[in-house]
GROMACS .gro file of C-alpha atoms in nm:
model
  185
    1MET     CA    1  -6.658  -2.257   0.245
    2ASN     CA    2  -6.443  -2.023   0.466
    3ALA     CA    3  -6.225  -1.813   0.204
    4SER     CA    4  -6.009  -1.655   0.474
    5LEU     CA    5  -5.633  -1.756   0.510
    6PRO     CA    6  -5.479  -1.828   0.867
    7LEU     CA    7  -5.273  -1.519   1.018
    8TYR     CA    8  -4.955  -1.726   0.992
    9GLN     CA    9  -4.988  -1.792   0.576
   10ILE     CA   10  -5.042  -1.392   0.553
   11LEU     CA   11  -4.749  -1.328   0.748
   12LEU     CA   12  -4.540  -1.578   0.540
   13GLY     CA   13  -4.700  -1.444   0.206
   14VAL     CA   14  -4.595  -1.074   0.335
   15CYS     CA   15  -4.208  -1.204   0.415
   16VAL     CA   16  -4.164  -1.379   0.090
   17LEU     CA   17  -4.329  -1.041  -0.075
   18VAL     CA   18  -4.111  -0.795   0.079
   19GLY     CA   19  -3.822  -1.073   0.049
   20SER     CA   20  -3.890  -1.076  -0.337
   21ALA     CA   21  -3.917  -0.705  -0.382
   22CYS     CA   22  -3.548  -0.643  -0.187
   23TRP     CA   23  -3.402  -0.883  -0.388
   24TRP     CA   24  -3.527  -0.690  -0.751
   25GLY     CA   25  -3.412  -0.351  -0.534
   26VAL     CA   26  -3.075  -0.520  -0.481
   27PHE     CA   27  -3.068  -0.667  -0.864
   28VAL     CA   28  -3.160  -0.330  -0.982
   29CYS     CA   29  -2.900  -0.168  -0.827
   30ALA     CA   30  -2.635  -0.367  -0.902
   31LEU     CA   31  -2.719  -0.340  -1.264
   32PHE     CA   32  -2.703   0.048  -1.243
   33PHE     CA   33  -2.348   0.040  -1.011
   34ARG     CA   34  -2.199  -0.223  -1.245
   35SER     CA   35  -2.272  -0.002  -1.551
   36ARG     CA   36  -2.156   0.294  -1.332
   37SER     CA   37  -1.812   0.136  -1.302
   38GLU     CA   38  -1.700   0.099  -1.658
   39ARG     CA   39  -1.647   0.443  -1.677
   40PHE     CA   40  -1.354   0.413  -1.405
   41ASP     CA   41  -1.011   0.387  -1.568
   42ALA     CA   42  -0.764   0.180  -1.402
   43THR     CA   43  -0.482   0.399  -1.483
   44LEU     CA   44  -0.474   0.732  -1.241
   45ALA     CA   45  -0.221   0.950  -1.255
   46VAL     CA   46  -0.110   0.902  -0.905
   47TRP     CA   47  -0.201   0.615  -0.706
   48PRO     CA   48  -0.258   0.695  -0.299
   49PRO     CA   49  -0.079   0.486  -0.044
   50VAL     CA   50  -0.322   0.191   0.063
   51THR     CA   51  -0.315  -0.040   0.372
   52LEU     CA   52  -0.512  -0.369   0.312
   53LEU     CA   53  -0.636  -0.522   0.645
   54LYS     CA   54  -0.696  -0.864   0.685
   55PRO     CA   55  -0.864  -1.016   0.958
   56VAL     CA   56  -0.748  -1.377   1.013
   57TYR     CA   57  -0.912  -1.688   1.292
   58GLY     CA   58  -0.758  -1.999   1.282
   59LEU     CA   59  -0.678  -2.229   0.939
   60GLU     CA   60  -0.914  -2.246   0.685
   61LYS     CA   61  -0.897  -2.394   0.309
   62LYS     CA   62  -0.618  -2.268   0.085
   63LEU     CA   63  -0.493  -2.028   0.355
   64LEU     CA   64  -0.187  -1.944   0.252
   65THR     CA   65  -0.270  -1.902  -0.089
   66ASN     CA   66  -0.522  -1.604  -0.001
   67LEU     CA   67  -0.283  -1.483   0.249
   68ARG     CA   68  -0.002  -1.456   0.003
   69SER     CA   69  -0.259  -1.290  -0.297
   70ALA     CA   70  -0.238  -0.993  -0.064
   71CYS     CA   71   0.122  -0.943  -0.093
   72LEU     CA   72   0.155  -0.989  -0.476
   73GLN     CA   73  -0.055  -0.669  -0.594
   74ASP     CA   74   0.002  -0.490  -0.871
   75TYR     CA   75   0.010  -0.163  -0.683
   76PRO     CA   76   0.278   0.127  -0.637
   77GLN     CA   77   0.257   0.137  -0.243
   78TYR     CA   78   0.099  -0.021   0.019
   79GLN     CA   79   0.065  -0.239   0.342
   80VAL     CA   80  -0.082  -0.531   0.431
   81VAL     CA   81  -0.177  -0.574   0.810
   82TYR     CA   82  -0.276  -0.941   0.925
   83SER     CA   83  -0.407  -0.922   1.226
   84VAL     CA   84  -0.537  -1.234   1.477
   85GLN     CA   85  -0.695  -1.210   1.850
   86ARG     CA   86  -0.522  -1.490   1.991
   87ARG     CA   87  -0.172  -1.561   2.037
   88ASN     CA   88  -0.207  -1.924   1.987
   89ASP     CA   89  -0.419  -1.884   1.664
   90PRO     CA   90  -0.272  -2.160   1.447
   91ALA     CA   91  -0.243  -1.925   1.174
   92LEU     CA   92   0.060  -1.714   1.338
   93PRO     CA   93   0.292  -1.897   1.212
   94LEU     CA   94   0.174  -1.871   0.812
   95LEU     CA   95   0.155  -1.521   0.896
   96LEU     CA   96   0.484  -1.470   1.039
   97GLN     CA   97   0.629  -1.667   0.719
   98LEU     CA   98   0.480  -1.433   0.509
   99GLN     CA   99   0.619  -1.111   0.713
  100ASN     CA  100   0.949  -1.265   0.678
  101GLU     CA  101   0.911  -1.361   0.289
  102PHE     CA  102   0.782  -0.999   0.179
  103GLY     CA  103   0.952  -0.807   0.481
  104ALA     CA  104   0.866  -0.618   0.784
  105GLU     CA  105   0.787  -0.291   0.547
  106LYS     CA  106   0.498  -0.464   0.333
  107VAL     CA  107   0.367  -0.661   0.602
  108ALA     CA  108   0.269  -0.626   0.964
  109VAL     CA  109   0.174  -0.878   1.182
  110VAL     CA  110  -0.070  -0.819   1.459
  111HIS     CA  111  -0.190  -0.982   1.775
  112SER     CA  112  -0.447  -0.766   1.944
  113ARG     CA  113  -0.739  -0.851   2.162
  114ALA     CA  114  -0.931  -0.551   2.128
  115ASN     CA  115  -1.278  -0.574   2.235
  116VAL     CA  116  -1.499  -0.284   2.082
  117GLY     CA  117  -1.795  -0.482   2.090
  118LEU     CA  118  -1.953  -0.839   2.021
  119ASN     CA  119  -1.836  -0.912   1.659
  120GLY     CA  120  -1.528  -1.097   1.660
  121LYS     CA  121  -1.424  -0.985   1.280
  122ILE     CA  122  -1.466  -0.588   1.404
  123ASN     CA  123  -1.271  -0.627   1.711
  124ASN     CA  124  -1.000  -0.793   1.510
  125LEU     CA  125  -1.002  -0.513   1.272
  126ALA     CA  126  -0.984  -0.293   1.545
  127GLY     CA  127  -0.682  -0.429   1.682
  128ALA     CA  128  -0.489  -0.379   1.322
  129LEU     CA  129  -0.589  -0.041   1.277
  130PRO     CA  130  -0.353   0.122   1.493
  131HIS     CA  131  -0.072  -0.037   1.246
  132ALA     CA  132  -0.251   0.116   0.964
  133ARG     CA  133   0.062   0.331   0.826
  134HIS     CA  134  -0.188   0.490   0.532
  135ASP     CA  135  -0.507   0.687   0.548
  136LEU     CA  136  -0.690   0.469   0.283
  137LEU     CA  137  -0.787   0.153   0.408
  138VAL     CA  138  -0.904  -0.169   0.219
  139ILE     CA  139  -1.039  -0.470   0.404
  140SER     CA  140  -1.020  -0.792   0.291
  141ASP     CA  141  -1.144  -1.118   0.452
  142SER     CA  142  -0.869  -1.431   0.498
  143ASP     CA  143  -1.059  -1.650   0.255
  144VAL     CA  144  -1.036  -1.432  -0.035
  145LEU     CA  145  -0.819  -1.498  -0.329
  146LEU     CA  146  -0.736  -1.149  -0.469
  147ARG     CA  147  -0.636  -1.084  -0.828
  148PRO     CA  148  -0.328  -0.891  -0.884
  149ASP     CA  149  -0.483  -0.596  -0.999
  150PHE     CA  150  -0.731  -0.599  -0.699
  151LEU     CA  151  -0.586  -0.296  -0.525
  152ARG     CA  152  -0.557  -0.106  -0.835
  153ARG     CA  153  -0.985  -0.199  -0.934
  154ILE     CA  154  -1.096  -0.118  -0.570
  155VAL     CA  155  -0.898   0.232  -0.559
  156ALA     CA  156  -0.975   0.364  -0.906
  157PRO     CA  157  -1.303   0.482  -0.813
  158LEU     CA  158  -1.201   0.706  -0.555
  159ALA     CA  159  -1.059   0.922  -0.815
  160ASP     CA  160  -1.434   1.058  -0.873
  161PRO     CA  161  -1.500   1.313  -0.564
  162GLU     CA  162  -1.858   1.173  -0.520
  163VAL     CA  163  -1.729   0.841  -0.424
  164GLY     CA  164  -1.705   0.790  -0.058
  165ALA     CA  165  -1.691   0.402  -0.033
  166VAL     CA  166  -1.606   0.119  -0.281
  167SER     CA  167  -1.735  -0.215  -0.224
  168THR     CA  168  -1.658  -0.554  -0.449
  169PHE     CA  169  -1.867  -0.851  -0.550
  170PHE     CA  170  -1.706  -1.196  -0.475
  171ARG     CA  171  -1.737  -1.527  -0.676
  172GLY     CA  172  -1.714  -1.862  -0.468
  173ARG     CA  173  -1.495  -2.100  -0.627
  174ASP     CA  174  -1.369  -2.513  -0.523
  175ALA     CA  175  -1.652  -2.639  -0.330
  176ALA     CA  176  -1.587  -2.940  -0.222
  177ALA     CA  177  -1.833  -3.011   0.034
  178TRP     CA  178  -2.240  -3.011  -0.008
  179TYR     CA  179  -2.265  -2.736   0.256
  180GLU     CA  180  -1.993  -2.540   0.060
  181GLN     CA  181  -2.187  -2.544  -0.256
  182MET     CA  182  -2.500  -2.446  -0.058
  183GLU     CA  183  -2.323  -2.167   0.075
  184GLN     CA  184  -2.218  -2.046  -0.308
  185LEU     CA  185  -2.565  -2.026  -0.376
   0.00000   0.00000   0.00000
């Protein structure tokens, strides 16, 4: 009996082992950072002004609710910049409605055809960047519903001089179709 495995089985086995090791590494890091984030108090003496960049492309489920949540932050001074790349983007009327509702001082709507690479979202953000009024930038996708304390929670860790960037986990909700449920896995 020949006990050797075919090369493709060996390669697939190595891929599974490497992927599993990466997953465990991410899990351990997530536990470490989660415990570390508890030490940040969400009540700074002075909250720095923030620009929240929201790249938008087309209409998606609950878009207006998600975009409006960016304008309802419990934060002293912030600006929201919604950006699209196409003049005929179907989301543009919703963005203008939000700008009307919350004022041009708080909400900027940008149309830019910036092209800095192959990634559409990065191009969209590159077009929005010149319209940011504050040095501290927060990026959030258009399909994300933000809690009112989102900006406070993401800015608070930056009070530590050893922290240069902050990222958050997201939690999927309201998956109706099977492919949306699979995506949430």
